[in-house]
Amino acid sequence: MEALVSSDGAQIRAMTAYSYSGNSKSINGVVMALLGQDGSEVLVYRDGNSTRLEQGEIRYNSCT
């Protein structure tokens, strides 16, 4: 599946990956990875009712 990741007015095409870790044990809490056409990656985490995105050292928490 394809997605668009928008940041600071720029859009990057990305693929979604639900088995980011391949055959190894998945990273705790990761539900999806967005793999950007430019080599970037955004990890989507879920912990109970809380969701967050991480892109490198930057962390975006949901508002709920």
PDB file of C-alpha atoms in Angstrom:
ATOM      1  CA  MET A   1       0.000   0.000   0.000  1.00  0.00           C
ATOM      2  CA  GLU A   2       1.225   3.505  -0.770  1.00  0.00           C
ATOM      3  CA  ALA A   3       0.968   6.547   1.488  1.00  0.00           C
ATOM      4  CA  LEU A   4       1.996  10.193   1.423  1.00  0.00           C
ATOM      5  CA  VAL A   5       3.994  11.586   4.328  1.00  0.00           C
ATOM      6  CA  SER A   6       3.743  15.372   4.671  1.00  0.00           C
ATOM      7  CA  SER A   7       6.222  17.397   6.686  1.00  0.00           C
ATOM      8  CA  ASP A   8       6.902  21.138   6.528  1.00  0.00           C
ATOM      9  CA  GLY A   9       4.880  21.421   3.304  1.00  0.00           C
ATOM     10  CA  ALA A  10       6.813  18.707   1.470  1.00  0.00           C
ATOM     11  CA  GLN A  11       5.267  15.380   0.514  1.00  0.00           C
ATOM     12  CA  ILE A  12       7.158  12.106   0.231  1.00  0.00           C
ATOM     13  CA  ARG A  13       5.687   8.941  -1.280  1.00  0.00           C
ATOM     14  CA  ALA A  14       6.040   5.982   1.059  1.00  0.00           C
ATOM     15  CA  MET A  15       5.208   2.292   1.200  1.00  0.00           C
ATOM     16  CA  THR A  16       3.544   0.832   4.251  1.00  0.00           C
ATOM     17  CA  ALA A  17       5.145  -2.205   5.855  1.00  0.00           C
ATOM     18  CA  TYR A  18       3.325  -4.218   8.472  1.00  0.00           C
ATOM     19  CA  SER A  19       6.133  -6.762   8.969  1.00  0.00           C
ATOM     20  CA  TYR A  20       8.977  -4.242   9.286  1.00  0.00           C
ATOM     21  CA  SER A  21      11.180  -6.675  11.184  1.00  0.00           C
ATOM     22  CA  GLY A  22      10.914  -9.451   8.596  1.00  0.00           C
ATOM     23  CA  ASN A  23      11.320 -12.881  10.169  1.00  0.00           C
ATOM     24  CA  SER A  24      12.799 -11.548  13.399  1.00  0.00           C
ATOM     25  CA  LYS A  25      10.756 -10.620  16.461  1.00  0.00           C
ATOM     26  CA  SER A  26       8.898  -7.348  15.881  1.00  0.00           C
ATOM     27  CA  ILE A  27       9.900  -4.186  17.712  1.00  0.00           C
ATOM     28  CA  ASN A  28       7.740  -3.825  20.822  1.00  0.00           C
ATOM     29  CA  GLY A  29       4.607  -1.809  20.024  1.00  0.00           C
ATOM     30  CA  VAL A  30       5.315  -1.150  16.324  1.00  0.00           C
ATOM     31  CA  VAL A  31       2.185  -1.626  14.223  1.00  0.00           C
ATOM     32  CA  MET A  32       3.436  -0.202  10.921  1.00  0.00           C
ATOM     33  CA  ALA A  33       6.412   1.403   9.229  1.00  0.00           C
ATOM     34  CA  LEU A  34       6.208   4.027   6.505  1.00  0.00           C
ATOM     35  CA  LEU A  35       9.225   3.610   4.235  1.00  0.00           C
ATOM     36  CA  GLY A  36       9.854   6.804   2.263  1.00  0.00           C
ATOM     37  CA  GLN A  37      10.972   6.900  -1.347  1.00  0.00           C
ATOM     38  CA  ASP A  38      13.875   9.072  -0.162  1.00  0.00           C
ATOM     39  CA  GLY A  39      15.081   6.398   2.316  1.00  0.00           C
ATOM     40  CA  SER A  40      13.327   7.909   5.334  1.00  0.00           C
ATOM     41  CA  GLU A  41      11.276   5.814   7.721  1.00  0.00           C
ATOM     42  CA  VAL A  42       8.482   6.592  10.144  1.00  0.00           C
ATOM     43  CA  LEU A  43       7.479   4.010  12.750  1.00  0.00           C
ATOM     44  CA  VAL A  44       3.908   3.924  14.087  1.00  0.00           C
ATOM     45  CA  TYR A  45       3.594   2.644  17.656  1.00  0.00           C
ATOM     46  CA  ARG A  46       0.498   1.711  19.637  1.00  0.00           C
ATOM     47  CA  ASP A  47       0.410   1.207  23.398  1.00  0.00           C
ATOM     48  CA  GLY A  48      -3.130   0.568  24.610  1.00  0.00           C
ATOM     49  CA  ASN A  49      -5.185   3.544  23.411  1.00  0.00           C
ATOM     50  CA  SER A  50      -2.124   5.727  22.776  1.00  0.00           C
ATOM     51  CA  THR A  51      -0.535   6.075  19.316  1.00  0.00           C
ATOM     52  CA  ARG A  52       2.709   7.818  18.378  1.00  0.00           C
ATOM     53  CA  LEU A  53       4.943   8.301  15.343  1.00  0.00           C
ATOM     54  CA  GLU A  54       8.727   8.302  15.430  1.00  0.00           C
ATOM     55  CA  GLN A  55      10.983   9.616  12.702  1.00  0.00           C
ATOM     56  CA  GLY A  56      14.581   9.298  13.753  1.00  0.00           C
ATOM     57  CA  GLU A  57      14.980  11.236  17.006  1.00  0.00           C
ATOM     58  CA  ILE A  58      11.648  13.065  16.577  1.00  0.00           C
ATOM     59  CA  ARG A  59       8.597  11.724  18.379  1.00  0.00           C
ATOM     60  CA  TYR A  60       5.001  12.776  17.673  1.00  0.00           C
ATOM     61  CA  ASN A  61       2.411  11.798  20.308  1.00  0.00           C
ATOM     62  CA  SER A  62      -1.301  11.624  19.532  1.00  0.00           C
ATOM     63  CA  CYS A  63      -3.536  14.296  21.015  1.00  0.00           C
ATOM     64  CA  THR A  64      -5.973  11.843  22.602  1.00  0.00           C
TER      65      THR A  64
END
